[in-house]
Short mmCIF file of C-alpha atoms and ligand atoms in Angstrom, two decimals:
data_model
loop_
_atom_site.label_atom_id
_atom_site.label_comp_id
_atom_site.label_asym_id
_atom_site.label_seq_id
_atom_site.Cartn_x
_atom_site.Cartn_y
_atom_site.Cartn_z
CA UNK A 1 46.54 -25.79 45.54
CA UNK A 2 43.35 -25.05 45.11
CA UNK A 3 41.82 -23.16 42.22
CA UNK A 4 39.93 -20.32 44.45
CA UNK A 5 40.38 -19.82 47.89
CA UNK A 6 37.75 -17.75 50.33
CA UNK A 7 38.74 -17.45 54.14
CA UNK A 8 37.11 -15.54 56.97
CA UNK A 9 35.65 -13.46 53.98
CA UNK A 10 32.86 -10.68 55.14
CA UNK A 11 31.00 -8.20 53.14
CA UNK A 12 29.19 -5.08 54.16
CA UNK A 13 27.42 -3.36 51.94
CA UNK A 14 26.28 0.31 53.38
CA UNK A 15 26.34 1.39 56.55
CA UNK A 16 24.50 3.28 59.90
CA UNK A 17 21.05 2.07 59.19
CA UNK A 18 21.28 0.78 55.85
CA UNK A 19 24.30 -1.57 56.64
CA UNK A 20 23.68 -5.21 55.12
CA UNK A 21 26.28 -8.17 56.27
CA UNK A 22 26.10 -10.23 53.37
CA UNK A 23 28.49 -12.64 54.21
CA UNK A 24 29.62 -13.69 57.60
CA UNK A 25 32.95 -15.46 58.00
CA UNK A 26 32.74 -17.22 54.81
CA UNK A 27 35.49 -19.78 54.54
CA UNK A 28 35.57 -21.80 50.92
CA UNK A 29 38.05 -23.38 48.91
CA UNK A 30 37.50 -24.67 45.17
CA UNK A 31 39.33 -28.13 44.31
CA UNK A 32 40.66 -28.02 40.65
CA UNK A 33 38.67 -30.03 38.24
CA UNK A 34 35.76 -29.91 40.04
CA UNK A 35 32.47 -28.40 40.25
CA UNK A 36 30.67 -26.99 42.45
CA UNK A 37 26.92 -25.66 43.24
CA UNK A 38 25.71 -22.82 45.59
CA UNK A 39 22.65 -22.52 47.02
CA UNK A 40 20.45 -21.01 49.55
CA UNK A 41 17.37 -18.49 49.41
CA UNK A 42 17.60 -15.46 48.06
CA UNK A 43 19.40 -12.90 50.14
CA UNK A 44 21.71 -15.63 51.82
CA UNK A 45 24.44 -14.13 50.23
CA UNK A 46 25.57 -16.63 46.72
CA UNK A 47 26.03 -14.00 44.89
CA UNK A 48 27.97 -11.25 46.77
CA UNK A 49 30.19 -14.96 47.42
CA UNK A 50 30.82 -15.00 43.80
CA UNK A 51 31.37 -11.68 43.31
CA UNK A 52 34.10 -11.06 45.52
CA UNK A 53 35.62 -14.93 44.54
CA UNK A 54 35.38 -13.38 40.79
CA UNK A 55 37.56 -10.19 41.99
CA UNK A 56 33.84 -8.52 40.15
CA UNK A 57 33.35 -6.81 44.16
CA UNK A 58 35.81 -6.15 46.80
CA UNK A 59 35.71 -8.05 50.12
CA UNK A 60 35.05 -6.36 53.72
CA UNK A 61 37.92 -8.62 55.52
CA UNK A 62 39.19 -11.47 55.01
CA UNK A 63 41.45 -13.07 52.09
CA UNK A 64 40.55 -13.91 48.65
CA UNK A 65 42.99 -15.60 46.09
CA UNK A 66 42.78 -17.62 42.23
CA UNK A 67 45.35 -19.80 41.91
CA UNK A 68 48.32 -18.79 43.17
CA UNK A 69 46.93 -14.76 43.13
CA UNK A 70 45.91 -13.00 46.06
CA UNK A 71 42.90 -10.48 45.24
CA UNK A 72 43.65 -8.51 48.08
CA UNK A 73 45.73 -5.47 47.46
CA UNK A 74 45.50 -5.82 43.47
CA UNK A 75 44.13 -2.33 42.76
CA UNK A 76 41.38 -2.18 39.84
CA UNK A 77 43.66 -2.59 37.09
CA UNK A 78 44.95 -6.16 38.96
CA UNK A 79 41.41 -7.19 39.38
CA UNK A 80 40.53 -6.33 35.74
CA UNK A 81 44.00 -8.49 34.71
CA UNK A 82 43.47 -11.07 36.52
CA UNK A 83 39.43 -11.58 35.61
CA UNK A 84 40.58 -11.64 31.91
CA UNK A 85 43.58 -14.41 32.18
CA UNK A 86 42.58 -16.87 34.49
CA UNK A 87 38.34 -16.17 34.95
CA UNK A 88 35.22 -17.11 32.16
CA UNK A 89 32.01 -15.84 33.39
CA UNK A 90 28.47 -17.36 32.67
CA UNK A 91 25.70 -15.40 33.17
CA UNK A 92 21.92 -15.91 34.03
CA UNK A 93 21.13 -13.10 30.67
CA UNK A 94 24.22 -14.63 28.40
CA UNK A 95 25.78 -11.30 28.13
CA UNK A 96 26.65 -11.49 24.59
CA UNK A 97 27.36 -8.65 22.36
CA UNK A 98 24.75 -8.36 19.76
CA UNK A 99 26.43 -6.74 17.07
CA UNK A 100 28.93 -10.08 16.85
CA UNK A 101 28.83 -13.03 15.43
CA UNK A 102 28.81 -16.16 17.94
CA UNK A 103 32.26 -16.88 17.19
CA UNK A 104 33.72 -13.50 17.34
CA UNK A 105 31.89 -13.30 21.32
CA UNK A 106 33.48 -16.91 21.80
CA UNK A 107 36.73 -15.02 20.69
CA UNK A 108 36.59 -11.79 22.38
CA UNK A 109 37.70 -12.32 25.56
CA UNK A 110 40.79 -13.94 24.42
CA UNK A 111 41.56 -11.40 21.58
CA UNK A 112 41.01 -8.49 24.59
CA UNK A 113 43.72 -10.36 26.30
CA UNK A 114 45.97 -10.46 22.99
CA UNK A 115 45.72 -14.27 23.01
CA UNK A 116 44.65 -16.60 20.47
CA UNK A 117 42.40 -20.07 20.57
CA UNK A 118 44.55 -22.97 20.19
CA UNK A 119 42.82 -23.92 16.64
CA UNK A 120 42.38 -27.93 18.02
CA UNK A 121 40.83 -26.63 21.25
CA UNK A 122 38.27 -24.39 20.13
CA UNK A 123 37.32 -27.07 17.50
CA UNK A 124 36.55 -29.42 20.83
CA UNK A 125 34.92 -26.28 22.31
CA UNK A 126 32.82 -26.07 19.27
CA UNK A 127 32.01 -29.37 19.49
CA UNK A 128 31.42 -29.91 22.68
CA UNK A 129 28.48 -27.33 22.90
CA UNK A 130 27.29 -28.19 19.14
CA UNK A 131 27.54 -24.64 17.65
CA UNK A 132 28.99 -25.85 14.31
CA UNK A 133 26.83 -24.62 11.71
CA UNK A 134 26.06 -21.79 13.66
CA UNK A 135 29.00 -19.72 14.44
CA UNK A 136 28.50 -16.85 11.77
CA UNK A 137 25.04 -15.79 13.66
CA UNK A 138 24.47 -13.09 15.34
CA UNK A 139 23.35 -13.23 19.23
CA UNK A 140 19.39 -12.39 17.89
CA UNK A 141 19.63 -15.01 15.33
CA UNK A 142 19.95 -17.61 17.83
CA UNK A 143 17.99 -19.39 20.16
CA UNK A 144 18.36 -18.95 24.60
CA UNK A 145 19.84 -22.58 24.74
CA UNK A 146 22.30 -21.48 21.69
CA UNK A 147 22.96 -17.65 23.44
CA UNK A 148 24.02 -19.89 26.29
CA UNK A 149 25.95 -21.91 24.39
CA UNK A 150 27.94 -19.57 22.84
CA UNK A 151 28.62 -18.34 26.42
CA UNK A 152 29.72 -21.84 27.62
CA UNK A 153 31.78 -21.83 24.44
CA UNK A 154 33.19 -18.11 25.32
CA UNK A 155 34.11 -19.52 29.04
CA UNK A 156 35.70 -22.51 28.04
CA UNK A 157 37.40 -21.31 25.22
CA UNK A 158 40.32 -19.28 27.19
CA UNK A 159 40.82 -22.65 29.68
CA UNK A 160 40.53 -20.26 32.74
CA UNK A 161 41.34 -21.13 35.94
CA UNK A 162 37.87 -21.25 37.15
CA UNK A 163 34.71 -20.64 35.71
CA UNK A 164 31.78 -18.61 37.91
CA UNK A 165 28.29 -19.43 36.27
CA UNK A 166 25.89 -17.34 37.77
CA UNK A 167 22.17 -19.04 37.33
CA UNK A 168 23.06 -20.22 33.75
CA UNK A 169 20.06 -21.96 33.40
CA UNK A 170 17.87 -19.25 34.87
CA UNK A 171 16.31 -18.47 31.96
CA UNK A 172 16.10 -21.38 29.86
CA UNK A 173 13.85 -23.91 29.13
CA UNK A 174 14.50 -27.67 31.06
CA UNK A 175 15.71 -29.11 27.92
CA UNK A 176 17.89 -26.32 26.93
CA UNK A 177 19.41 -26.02 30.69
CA UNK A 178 19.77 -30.09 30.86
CA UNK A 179 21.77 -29.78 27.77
CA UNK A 180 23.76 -26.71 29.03
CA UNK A 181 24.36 -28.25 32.43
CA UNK A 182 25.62 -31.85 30.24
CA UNK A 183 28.43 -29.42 28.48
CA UNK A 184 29.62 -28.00 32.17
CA UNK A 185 29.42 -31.50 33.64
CA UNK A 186 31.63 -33.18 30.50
CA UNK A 187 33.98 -29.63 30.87
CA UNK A 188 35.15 -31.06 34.27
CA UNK A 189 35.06 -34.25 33.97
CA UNK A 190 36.96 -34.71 30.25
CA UNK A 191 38.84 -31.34 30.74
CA UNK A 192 39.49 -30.86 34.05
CA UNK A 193 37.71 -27.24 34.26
CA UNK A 194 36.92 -25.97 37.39
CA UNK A 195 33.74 -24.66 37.54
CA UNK A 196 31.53 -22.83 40.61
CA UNK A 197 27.86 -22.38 39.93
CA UNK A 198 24.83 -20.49 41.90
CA UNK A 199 21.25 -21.95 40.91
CA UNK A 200 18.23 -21.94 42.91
CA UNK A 201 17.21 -25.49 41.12
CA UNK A 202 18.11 -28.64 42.84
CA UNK A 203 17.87 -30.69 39.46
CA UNK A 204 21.17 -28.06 38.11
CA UNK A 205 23.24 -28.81 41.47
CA UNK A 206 22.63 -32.98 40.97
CA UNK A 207 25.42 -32.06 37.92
CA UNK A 208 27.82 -31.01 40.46
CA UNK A 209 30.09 -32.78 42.37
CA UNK A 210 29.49 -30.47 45.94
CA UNK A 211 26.73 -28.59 46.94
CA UNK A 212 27.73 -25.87 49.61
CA UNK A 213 24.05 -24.18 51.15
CA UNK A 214 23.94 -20.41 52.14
CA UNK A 215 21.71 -18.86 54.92
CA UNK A 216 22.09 -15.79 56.11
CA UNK A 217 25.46 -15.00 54.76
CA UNK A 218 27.16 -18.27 56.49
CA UNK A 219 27.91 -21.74 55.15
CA UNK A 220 25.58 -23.85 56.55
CA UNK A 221 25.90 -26.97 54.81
CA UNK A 222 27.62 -28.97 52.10
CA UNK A 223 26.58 -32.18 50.43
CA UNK A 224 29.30 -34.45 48.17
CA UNK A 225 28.04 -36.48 45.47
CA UNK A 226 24.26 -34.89 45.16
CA UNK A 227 21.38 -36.11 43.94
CA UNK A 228 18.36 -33.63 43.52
CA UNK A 229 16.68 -35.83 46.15
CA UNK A 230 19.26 -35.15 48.41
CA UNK A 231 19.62 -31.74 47.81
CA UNK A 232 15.77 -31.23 48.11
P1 ADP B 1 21.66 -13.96 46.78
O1 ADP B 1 22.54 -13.98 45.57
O2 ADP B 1 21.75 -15.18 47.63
O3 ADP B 1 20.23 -13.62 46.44
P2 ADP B 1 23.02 -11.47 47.37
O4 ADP B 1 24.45 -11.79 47.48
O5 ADP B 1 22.51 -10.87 46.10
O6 ADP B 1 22.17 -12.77 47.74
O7 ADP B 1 22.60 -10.48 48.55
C1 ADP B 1 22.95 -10.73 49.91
C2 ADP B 1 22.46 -9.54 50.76
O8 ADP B 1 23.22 -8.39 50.38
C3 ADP B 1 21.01 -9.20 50.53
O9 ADP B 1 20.48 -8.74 51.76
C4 ADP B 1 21.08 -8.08 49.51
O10 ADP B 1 19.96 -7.25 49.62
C5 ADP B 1 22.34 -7.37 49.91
N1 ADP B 1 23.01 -6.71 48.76
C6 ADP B 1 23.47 -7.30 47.65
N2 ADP B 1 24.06 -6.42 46.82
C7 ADP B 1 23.95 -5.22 47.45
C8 ADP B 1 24.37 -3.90 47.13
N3 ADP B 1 25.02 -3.61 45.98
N4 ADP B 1 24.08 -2.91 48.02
C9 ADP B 1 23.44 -3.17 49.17
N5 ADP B 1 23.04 -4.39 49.55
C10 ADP B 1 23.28 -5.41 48.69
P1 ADP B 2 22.68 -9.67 37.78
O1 ADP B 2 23.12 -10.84 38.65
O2 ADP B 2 22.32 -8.44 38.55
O3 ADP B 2 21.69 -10.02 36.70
P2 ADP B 2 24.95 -10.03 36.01
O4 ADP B 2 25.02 -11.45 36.48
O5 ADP B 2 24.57 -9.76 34.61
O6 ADP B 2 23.99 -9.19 36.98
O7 ADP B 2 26.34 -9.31 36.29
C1 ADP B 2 26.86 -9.35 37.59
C2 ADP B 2 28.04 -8.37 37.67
O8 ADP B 2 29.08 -8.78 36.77
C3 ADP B 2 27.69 -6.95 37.32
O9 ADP B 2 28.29 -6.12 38.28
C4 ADP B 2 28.30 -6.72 35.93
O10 ADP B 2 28.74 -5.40 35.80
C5 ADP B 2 29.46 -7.67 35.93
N1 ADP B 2 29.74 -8.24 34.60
C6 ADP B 2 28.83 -8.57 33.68
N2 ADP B 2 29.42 -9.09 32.59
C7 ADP B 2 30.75 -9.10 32.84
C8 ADP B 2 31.90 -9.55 32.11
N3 ADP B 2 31.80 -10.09 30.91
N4 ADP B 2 33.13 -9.40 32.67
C9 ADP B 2 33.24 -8.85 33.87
N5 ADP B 2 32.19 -8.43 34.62
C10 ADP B 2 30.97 -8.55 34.12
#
């Protein structure tokens, strides 16, 4: 099956005259091992999509599920469950807690979940991203690129199901986000991660394998095997 499912899924936000349809009918599944971009202008809806895939919002209508899990009907205590055992998050801002070291953030989600790193994977983890020397800093002693990859690191760490990177280039420099994007791209192709990414920069979707486009809360086109030409 697949790693995330989506179908018929709306979202209202509001309602009388401040109602917003964010999404429309959107119908999406997520193959394992593979990874996948979302784009579309701003407003089209990518990240209310993620949201509600990420059990982070609730959906309108329509049915949601990760893995073999269906969202709907967990209550907030499901959601919360099921977001720490089988989801990693990456996020445009890195979200990393300042007053820990890199590798107790990498940690933290799995310690929350009263699991521990398999010592040989979070070594390939480590090494993966390149953190070595640099896991005893704190979040302000490090660089964007190395926030980010201690966020990478944090995601990958747990093996999750799927992985929902929201802009996790957004603010980085190119050579910092190529390097980022190279440690997502190797994730699913060495590791098999699944991974689902929104970015507004055709150059980050060329490292997926599918592009799905959003307008106007709909799926309005898809693209296998991009190149940034293409997806310009
Ligand atoms: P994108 O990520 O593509 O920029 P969003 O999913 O953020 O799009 O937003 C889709 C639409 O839903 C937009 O019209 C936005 O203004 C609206 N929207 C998003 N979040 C909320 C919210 N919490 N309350 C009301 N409207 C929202
Ligand atoms: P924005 O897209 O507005 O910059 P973020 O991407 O930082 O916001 O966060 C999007 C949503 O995810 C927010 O509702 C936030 O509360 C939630 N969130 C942020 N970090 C986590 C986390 N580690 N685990 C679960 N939910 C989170």
């Amino acid at each position: 099956g697949a790693a995330a499912r989506a179908a018929d899924l709306w979202k209202v936000y509001g309602s009388g005259e401040a109602q917003v349809i964010a999404l429309r009918g959107v119908s999406v599944e997520l193959e394992r091992g593979r990874f996948t971009a979302i784009m579309g202008p701003s407003g089209s809806g990518k990240s209310t999509l993620m949201h509600c895939m990420a059990g982070l919002d609730s959906a309108t209508r329509g049915q949601l599920a990760i893995g073999d899990t269906a969202l709907n009907g967990l209550g907030d205590a499901g959601l919360t469950r099921l977001r720490r055992e089988k989801v990693g998050f990456i996020f445009q801002q890195f979200n990393l807690l300042p007053t820990l070291t890199a590798e107790e953030n990498i940690l933290l989600p799995l310690a929350i979940a009263g699991r521990k790193a398999d010592p040989q994977w979070f070594q390939t983890v480590i090494d993966t991203v390149g953190l070595g020397d640099r896991l005893g800093h704190r979040p302000n002693q490090l660089s964007g690129g190395q926030q980010q990859r201690v966020a990478c690191a944090r995601a990958l760490v747990a093996r999750p199901e799927v992985i929902f990177a929201d802009e996790p280039t957004g603010n980085l420099d190119s050579r910092s986000g190529a390097e980022i994007l190279g440690f997502l791209r190797r994730s699913v192709t060495e590791h098999g991660q699944t991974i689902v990414m929104v970015t507004h920069d055709a150059n980050a979707a060329s490292y997926a394998d599918r592009v799905i486009f959003l307008a106007d809360g709909q799926i309005v086109d898809e693209l296998t095997e991009p190149t940034a030409d293409a997806v310009l």
